[in-house]
mmCIF file of C-alpha atoms in Angstrom:
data_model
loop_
_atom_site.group_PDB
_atom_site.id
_atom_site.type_symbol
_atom_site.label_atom_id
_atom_site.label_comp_id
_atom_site.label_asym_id
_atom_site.label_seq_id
_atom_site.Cartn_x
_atom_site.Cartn_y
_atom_site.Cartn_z
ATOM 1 C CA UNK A 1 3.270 -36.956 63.847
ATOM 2 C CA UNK A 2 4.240 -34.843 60.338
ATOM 3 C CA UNK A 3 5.644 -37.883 59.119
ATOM 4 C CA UNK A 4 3.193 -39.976 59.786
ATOM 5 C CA UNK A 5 0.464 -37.264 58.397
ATOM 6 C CA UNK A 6 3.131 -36.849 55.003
ATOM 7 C CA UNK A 7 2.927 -40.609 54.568
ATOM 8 C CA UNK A 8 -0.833 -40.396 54.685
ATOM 9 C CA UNK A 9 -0.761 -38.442 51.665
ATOM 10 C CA UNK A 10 -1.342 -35.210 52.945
ATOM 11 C CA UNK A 11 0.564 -32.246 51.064
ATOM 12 C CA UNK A 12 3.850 -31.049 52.310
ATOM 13 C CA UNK A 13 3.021 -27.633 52.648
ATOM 14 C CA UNK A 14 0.034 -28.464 55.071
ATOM 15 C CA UNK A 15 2.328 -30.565 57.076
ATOM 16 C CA UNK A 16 5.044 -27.884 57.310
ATOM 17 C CA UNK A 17 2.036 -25.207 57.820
ATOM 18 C CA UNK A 18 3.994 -22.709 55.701
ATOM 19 C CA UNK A 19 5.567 -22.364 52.346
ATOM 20 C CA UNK A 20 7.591 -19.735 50.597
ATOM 21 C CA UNK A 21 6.149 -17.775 47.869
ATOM 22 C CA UNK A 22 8.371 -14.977 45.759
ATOM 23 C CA UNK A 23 9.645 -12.958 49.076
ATOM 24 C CA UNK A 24 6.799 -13.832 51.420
ATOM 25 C CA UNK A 25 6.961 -17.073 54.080
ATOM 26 C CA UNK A 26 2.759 -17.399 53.760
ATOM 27 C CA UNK A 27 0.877 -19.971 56.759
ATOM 28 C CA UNK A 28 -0.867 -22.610 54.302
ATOM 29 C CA UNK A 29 -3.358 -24.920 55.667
ATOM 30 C CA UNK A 30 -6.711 -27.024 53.722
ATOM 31 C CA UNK A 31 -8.049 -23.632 54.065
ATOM 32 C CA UNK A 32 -6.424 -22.718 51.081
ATOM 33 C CA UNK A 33 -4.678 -23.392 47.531
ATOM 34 C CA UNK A 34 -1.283 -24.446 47.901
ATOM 35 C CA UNK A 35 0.954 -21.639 46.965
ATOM 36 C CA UNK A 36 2.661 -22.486 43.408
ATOM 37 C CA UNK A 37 5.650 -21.665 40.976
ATOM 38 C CA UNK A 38 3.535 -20.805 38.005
ATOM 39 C CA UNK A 39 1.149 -18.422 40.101
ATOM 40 C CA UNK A 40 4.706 -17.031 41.139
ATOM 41 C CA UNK A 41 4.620 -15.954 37.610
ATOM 42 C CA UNK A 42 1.457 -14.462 37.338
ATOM 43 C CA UNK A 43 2.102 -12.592 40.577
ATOM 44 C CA UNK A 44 5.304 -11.520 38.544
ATOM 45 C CA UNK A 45 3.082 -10.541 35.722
ATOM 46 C CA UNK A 46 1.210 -8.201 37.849
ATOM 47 C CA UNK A 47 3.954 -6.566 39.617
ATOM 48 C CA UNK A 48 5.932 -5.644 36.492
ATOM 49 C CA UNK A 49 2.178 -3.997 35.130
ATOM 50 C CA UNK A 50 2.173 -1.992 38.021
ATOM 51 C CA UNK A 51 5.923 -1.043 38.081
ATOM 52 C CA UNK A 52 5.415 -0.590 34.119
ATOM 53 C CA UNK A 53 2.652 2.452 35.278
ATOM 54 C CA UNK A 54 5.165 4.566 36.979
ATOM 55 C CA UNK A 55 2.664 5.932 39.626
ATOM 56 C CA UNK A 56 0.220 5.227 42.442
ATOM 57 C CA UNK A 57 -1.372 1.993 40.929
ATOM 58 C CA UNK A 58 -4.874 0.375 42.250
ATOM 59 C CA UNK A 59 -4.844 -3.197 42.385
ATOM 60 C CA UNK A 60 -7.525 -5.821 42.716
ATOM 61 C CA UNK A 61 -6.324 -9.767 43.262
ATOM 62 C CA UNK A 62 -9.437 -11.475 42.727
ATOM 63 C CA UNK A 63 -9.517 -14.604 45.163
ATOM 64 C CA UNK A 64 -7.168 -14.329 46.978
ATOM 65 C CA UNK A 65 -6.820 -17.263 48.593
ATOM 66 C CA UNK A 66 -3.467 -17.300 51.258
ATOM 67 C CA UNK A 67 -2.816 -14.041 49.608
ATOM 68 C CA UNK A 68 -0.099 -14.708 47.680
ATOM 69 C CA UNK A 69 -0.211 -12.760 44.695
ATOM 70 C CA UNK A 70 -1.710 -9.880 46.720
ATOM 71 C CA UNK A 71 0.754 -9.869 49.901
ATOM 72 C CA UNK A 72 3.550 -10.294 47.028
ATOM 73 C CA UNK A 73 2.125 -6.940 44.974
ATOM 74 C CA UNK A 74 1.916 -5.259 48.213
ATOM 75 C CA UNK A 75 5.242 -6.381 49.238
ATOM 76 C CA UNK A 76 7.399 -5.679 46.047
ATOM 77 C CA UNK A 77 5.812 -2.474 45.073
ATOM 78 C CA UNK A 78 5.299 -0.819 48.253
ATOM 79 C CA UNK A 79 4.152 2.451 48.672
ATOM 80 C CA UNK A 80 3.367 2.678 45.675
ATOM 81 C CA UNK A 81 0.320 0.539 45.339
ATOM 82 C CA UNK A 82 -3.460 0.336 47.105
ATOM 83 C CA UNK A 83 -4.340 -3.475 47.075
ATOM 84 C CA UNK A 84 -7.872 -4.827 47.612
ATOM 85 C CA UNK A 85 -7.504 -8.722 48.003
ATOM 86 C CA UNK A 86 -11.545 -10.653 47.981
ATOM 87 C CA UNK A 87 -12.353 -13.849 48.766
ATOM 88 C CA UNK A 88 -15.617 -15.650 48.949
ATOM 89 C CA UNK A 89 -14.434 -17.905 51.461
ATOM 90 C CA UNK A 90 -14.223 -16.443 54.875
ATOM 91 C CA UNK A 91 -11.907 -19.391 55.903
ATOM 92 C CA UNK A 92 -9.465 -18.338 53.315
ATOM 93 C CA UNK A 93 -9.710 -14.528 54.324
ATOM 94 C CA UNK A 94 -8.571 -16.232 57.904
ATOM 95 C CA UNK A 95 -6.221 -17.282 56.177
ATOM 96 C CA UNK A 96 -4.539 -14.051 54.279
ATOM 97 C CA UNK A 97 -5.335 -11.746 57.077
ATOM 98 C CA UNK A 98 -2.775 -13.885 59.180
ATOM 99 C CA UNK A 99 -0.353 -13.719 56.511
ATOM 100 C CA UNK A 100 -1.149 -9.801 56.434
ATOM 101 C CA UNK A 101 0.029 -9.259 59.520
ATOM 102 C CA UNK A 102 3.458 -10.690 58.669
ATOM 103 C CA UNK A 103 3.755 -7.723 56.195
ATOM 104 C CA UNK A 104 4.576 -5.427 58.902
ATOM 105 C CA UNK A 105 4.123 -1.722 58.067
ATOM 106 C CA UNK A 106 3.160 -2.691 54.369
ATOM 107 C CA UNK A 107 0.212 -4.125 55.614
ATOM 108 C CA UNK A 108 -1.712 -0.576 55.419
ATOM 109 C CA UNK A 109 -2.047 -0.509 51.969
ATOM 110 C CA UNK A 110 -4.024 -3.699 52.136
ATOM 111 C CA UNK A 111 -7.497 -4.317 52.140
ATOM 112 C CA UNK A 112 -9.636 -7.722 52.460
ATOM 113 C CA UNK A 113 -13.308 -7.977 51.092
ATOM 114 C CA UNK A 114 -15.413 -11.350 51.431
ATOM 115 C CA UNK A 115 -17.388 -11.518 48.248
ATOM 116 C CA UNK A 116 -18.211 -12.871 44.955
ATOM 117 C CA UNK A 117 -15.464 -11.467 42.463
ATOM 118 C CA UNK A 118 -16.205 -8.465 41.558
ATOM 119 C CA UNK A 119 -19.249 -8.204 44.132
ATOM 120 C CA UNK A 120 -16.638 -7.986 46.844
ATOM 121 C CA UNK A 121 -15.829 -4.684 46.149
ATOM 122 C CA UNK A 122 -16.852 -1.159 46.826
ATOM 123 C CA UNK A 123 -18.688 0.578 43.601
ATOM 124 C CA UNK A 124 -16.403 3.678 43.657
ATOM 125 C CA UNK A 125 -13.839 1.216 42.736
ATOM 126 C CA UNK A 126 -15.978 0.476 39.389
ATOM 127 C CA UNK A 127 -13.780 2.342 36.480
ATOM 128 C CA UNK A 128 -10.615 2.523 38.223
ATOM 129 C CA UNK A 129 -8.342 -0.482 38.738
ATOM 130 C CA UNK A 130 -5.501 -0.385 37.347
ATOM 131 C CA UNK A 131 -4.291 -4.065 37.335
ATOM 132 C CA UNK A 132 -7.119 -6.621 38.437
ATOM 133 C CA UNK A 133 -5.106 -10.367 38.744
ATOM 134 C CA UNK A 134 -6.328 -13.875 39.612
ATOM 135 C CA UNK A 135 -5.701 -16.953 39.690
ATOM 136 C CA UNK A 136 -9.275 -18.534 39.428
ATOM 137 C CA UNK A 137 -10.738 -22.276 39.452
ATOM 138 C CA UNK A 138 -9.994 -23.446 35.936
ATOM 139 C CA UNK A 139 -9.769 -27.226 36.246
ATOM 140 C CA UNK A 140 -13.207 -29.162 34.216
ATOM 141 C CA UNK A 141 -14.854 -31.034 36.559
ATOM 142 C CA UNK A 142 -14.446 -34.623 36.107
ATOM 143 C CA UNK A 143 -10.405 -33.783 34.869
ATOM 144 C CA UNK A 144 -8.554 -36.294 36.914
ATOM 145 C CA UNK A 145 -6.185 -34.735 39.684
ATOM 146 C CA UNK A 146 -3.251 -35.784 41.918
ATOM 147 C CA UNK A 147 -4.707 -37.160 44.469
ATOM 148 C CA UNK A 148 -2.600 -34.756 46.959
ATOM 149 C CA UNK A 149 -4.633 -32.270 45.360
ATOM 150 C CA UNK A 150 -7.912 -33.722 44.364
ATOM 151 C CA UNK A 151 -8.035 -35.232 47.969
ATOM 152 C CA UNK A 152 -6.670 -32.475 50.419
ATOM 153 C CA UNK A 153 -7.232 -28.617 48.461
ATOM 154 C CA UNK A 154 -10.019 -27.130 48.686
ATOM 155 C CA UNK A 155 -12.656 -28.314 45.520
ATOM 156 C CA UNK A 156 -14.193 -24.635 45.114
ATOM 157 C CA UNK A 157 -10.689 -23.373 44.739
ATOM 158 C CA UNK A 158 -10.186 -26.049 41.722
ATOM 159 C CA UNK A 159 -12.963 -26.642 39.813
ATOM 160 C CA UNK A 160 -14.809 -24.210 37.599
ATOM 161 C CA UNK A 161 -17.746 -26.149 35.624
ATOM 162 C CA UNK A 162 -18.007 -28.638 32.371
ATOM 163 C CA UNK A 163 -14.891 -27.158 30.708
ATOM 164 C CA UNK A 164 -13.120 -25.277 33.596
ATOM 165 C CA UNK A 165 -13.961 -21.963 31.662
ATOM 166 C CA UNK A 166 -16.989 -21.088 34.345
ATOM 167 C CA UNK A 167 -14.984 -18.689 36.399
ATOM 168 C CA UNK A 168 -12.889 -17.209 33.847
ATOM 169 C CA UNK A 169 -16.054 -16.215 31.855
ATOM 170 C CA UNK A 170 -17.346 -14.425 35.007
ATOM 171 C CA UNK A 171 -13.974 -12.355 35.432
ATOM 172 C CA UNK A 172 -12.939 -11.810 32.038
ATOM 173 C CA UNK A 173 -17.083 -10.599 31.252
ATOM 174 C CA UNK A 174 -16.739 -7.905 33.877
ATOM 175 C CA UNK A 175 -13.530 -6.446 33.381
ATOM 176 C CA UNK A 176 -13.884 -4.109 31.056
ATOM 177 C CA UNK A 177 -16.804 -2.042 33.421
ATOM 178 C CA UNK A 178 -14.426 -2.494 36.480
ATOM 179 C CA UNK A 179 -10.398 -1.692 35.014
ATOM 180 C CA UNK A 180 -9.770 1.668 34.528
ATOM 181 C CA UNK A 181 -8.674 3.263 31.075
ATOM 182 C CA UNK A 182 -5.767 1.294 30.009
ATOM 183 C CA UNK A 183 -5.807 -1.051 33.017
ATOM 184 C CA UNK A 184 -5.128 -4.248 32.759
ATOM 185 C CA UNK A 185 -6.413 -8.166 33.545
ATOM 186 C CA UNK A 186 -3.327 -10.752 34.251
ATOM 187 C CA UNK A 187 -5.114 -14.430 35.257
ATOM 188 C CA UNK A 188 -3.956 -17.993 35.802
ATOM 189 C CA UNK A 189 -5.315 -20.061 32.935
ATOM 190 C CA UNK A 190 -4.914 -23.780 32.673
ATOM 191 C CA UNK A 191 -1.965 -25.024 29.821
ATOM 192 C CA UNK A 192 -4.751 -26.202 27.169
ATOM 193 C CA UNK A 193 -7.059 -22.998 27.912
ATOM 194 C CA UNK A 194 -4.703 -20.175 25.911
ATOM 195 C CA UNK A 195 -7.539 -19.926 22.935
ATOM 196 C CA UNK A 196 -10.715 -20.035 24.814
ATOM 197 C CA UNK A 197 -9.462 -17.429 27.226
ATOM 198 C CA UNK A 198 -7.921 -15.337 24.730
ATOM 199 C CA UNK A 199 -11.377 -15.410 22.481
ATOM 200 C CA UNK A 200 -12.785 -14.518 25.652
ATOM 201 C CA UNK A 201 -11.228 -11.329 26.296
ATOM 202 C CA UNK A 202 -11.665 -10.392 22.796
ATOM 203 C CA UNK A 203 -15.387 -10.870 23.155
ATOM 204 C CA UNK A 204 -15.686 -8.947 25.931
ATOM 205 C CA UNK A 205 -13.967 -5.928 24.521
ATOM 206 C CA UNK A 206 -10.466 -6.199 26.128
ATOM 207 C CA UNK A 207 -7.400 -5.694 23.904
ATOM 208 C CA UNK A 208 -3.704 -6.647 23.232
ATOM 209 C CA UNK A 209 -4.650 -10.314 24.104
ATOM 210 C CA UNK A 210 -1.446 -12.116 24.847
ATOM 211 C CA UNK A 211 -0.459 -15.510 26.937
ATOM 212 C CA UNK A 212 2.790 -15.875 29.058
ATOM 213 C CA UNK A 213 4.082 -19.427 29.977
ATOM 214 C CA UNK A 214 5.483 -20.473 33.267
ATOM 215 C CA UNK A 215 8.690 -21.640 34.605
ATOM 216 C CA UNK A 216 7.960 -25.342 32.280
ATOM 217 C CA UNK A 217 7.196 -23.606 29.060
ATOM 218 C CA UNK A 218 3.440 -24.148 29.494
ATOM 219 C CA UNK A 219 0.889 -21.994 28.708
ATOM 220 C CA UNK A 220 -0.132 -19.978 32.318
ATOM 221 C CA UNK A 221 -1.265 -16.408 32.372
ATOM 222 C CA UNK A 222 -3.783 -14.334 29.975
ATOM 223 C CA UNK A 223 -2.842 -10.506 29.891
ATOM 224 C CA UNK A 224 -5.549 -8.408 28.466
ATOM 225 C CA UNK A 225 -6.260 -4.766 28.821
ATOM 226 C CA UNK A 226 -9.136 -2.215 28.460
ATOM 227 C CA UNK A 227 -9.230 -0.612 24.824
#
């Protein structure tokens, strides 16, 4: 039956059900994104901003998805983190609270929210993130896909308007009123999107623009931070 569901095209990782990710072994189903090497990066990105704090650190992970990067922050940097992980898909918050539980006693410092970005989250958080990460939609619709992804991951997880900036504008726009002093924004950008997002968070008011690349050498993750 998994061959036979394989040689229909559908991904790996859905067959198998699971798939590493950094440290964790996360369940993966159609629910969610498929968990990737270059949002292993970004995930990387985050951790080492928190580590770089040298204290009790507040983190947001903004779609969270399987919660990858948010299970991996908990994970690696435990106790010395509070995580909030949102979603606005309850099927993918099904999704991460099952991987939750395989955190064990790390778990605590965990929280899940179902909501739109930001919206997802209490006020009294407003001011005082200290790293907010995601990896948003950022493919333009119409951009041709595999069809492994195009035809089996979930389209709201992929696509993000005419030039795959929709989501990023949303994030990068409310930032500055949600990261604390000196906090700072890591998120998954698409390889050709390094300008736009970068001009982005300079518009908004964010600072020390930079962009990492992934494992390939391709442009992957914006890092901005509050001025």
């Amino acid at each position: 039956e998994m061959v036979a569901r394989r040689a229909s095209g559908e991904p790996l990782q859905y067959v198998l059900g699971r798939w590493g990710f950094r440290t964790l072994d996360l369940l993966v189903d159609a629910r969610v994104l498929i968990p990737r090497p270059e949002t292993e990066v970004v995930a990387g990105l985050a951790i080492d901003a928190v580590a770089a704090l040298e204290r009790h650190a507040l983190v947001v992970d903004l779609g969270t998805g399987s919660g990858a990067i948010a299970l991996s922050v908990a994970a690696e940097r435990w106790p010395h983190v509070e995580v909030w992980a949102t979603d606005s898909s309850e099927e993918a918050l099904a999704v991460a609270r099952a991987n939750l539980a395989g955190l064990g006693r790390r778990a605590a410092v965990v929280r899940l929210a179902v909501g739109d970005w930001f919206g997802a989250l209490p006020e009294d958080l407003r001011g005082r993130i200290d790293v907010v990460v995601s990896n948003p939609p950022y493919v333009a619709t119409g951009d041709p896909l595999p069809p492994d992804v195009a035809d089996w991951e979930p389209a709201a997880a992929l696509y993000a308007g005419a030039d795959g900036l929709d989501d990023l504008r949303r994030i990068i726009g409310a930032a500055p009123d949600w990261l604390a002093p000196d906090g700072v924004l890591v998120l998954e950008i698409g390889e050709s999107q390094a300008a736009a997002a970068s001009a982005l968070a300079l518009d908004a008011g964010l600072a020390a623009a930079t962009v990492e690349r992934d494992l390939a050498g391709k442009d992957r993750a914006l890092i901005a931070r509050r001025a």
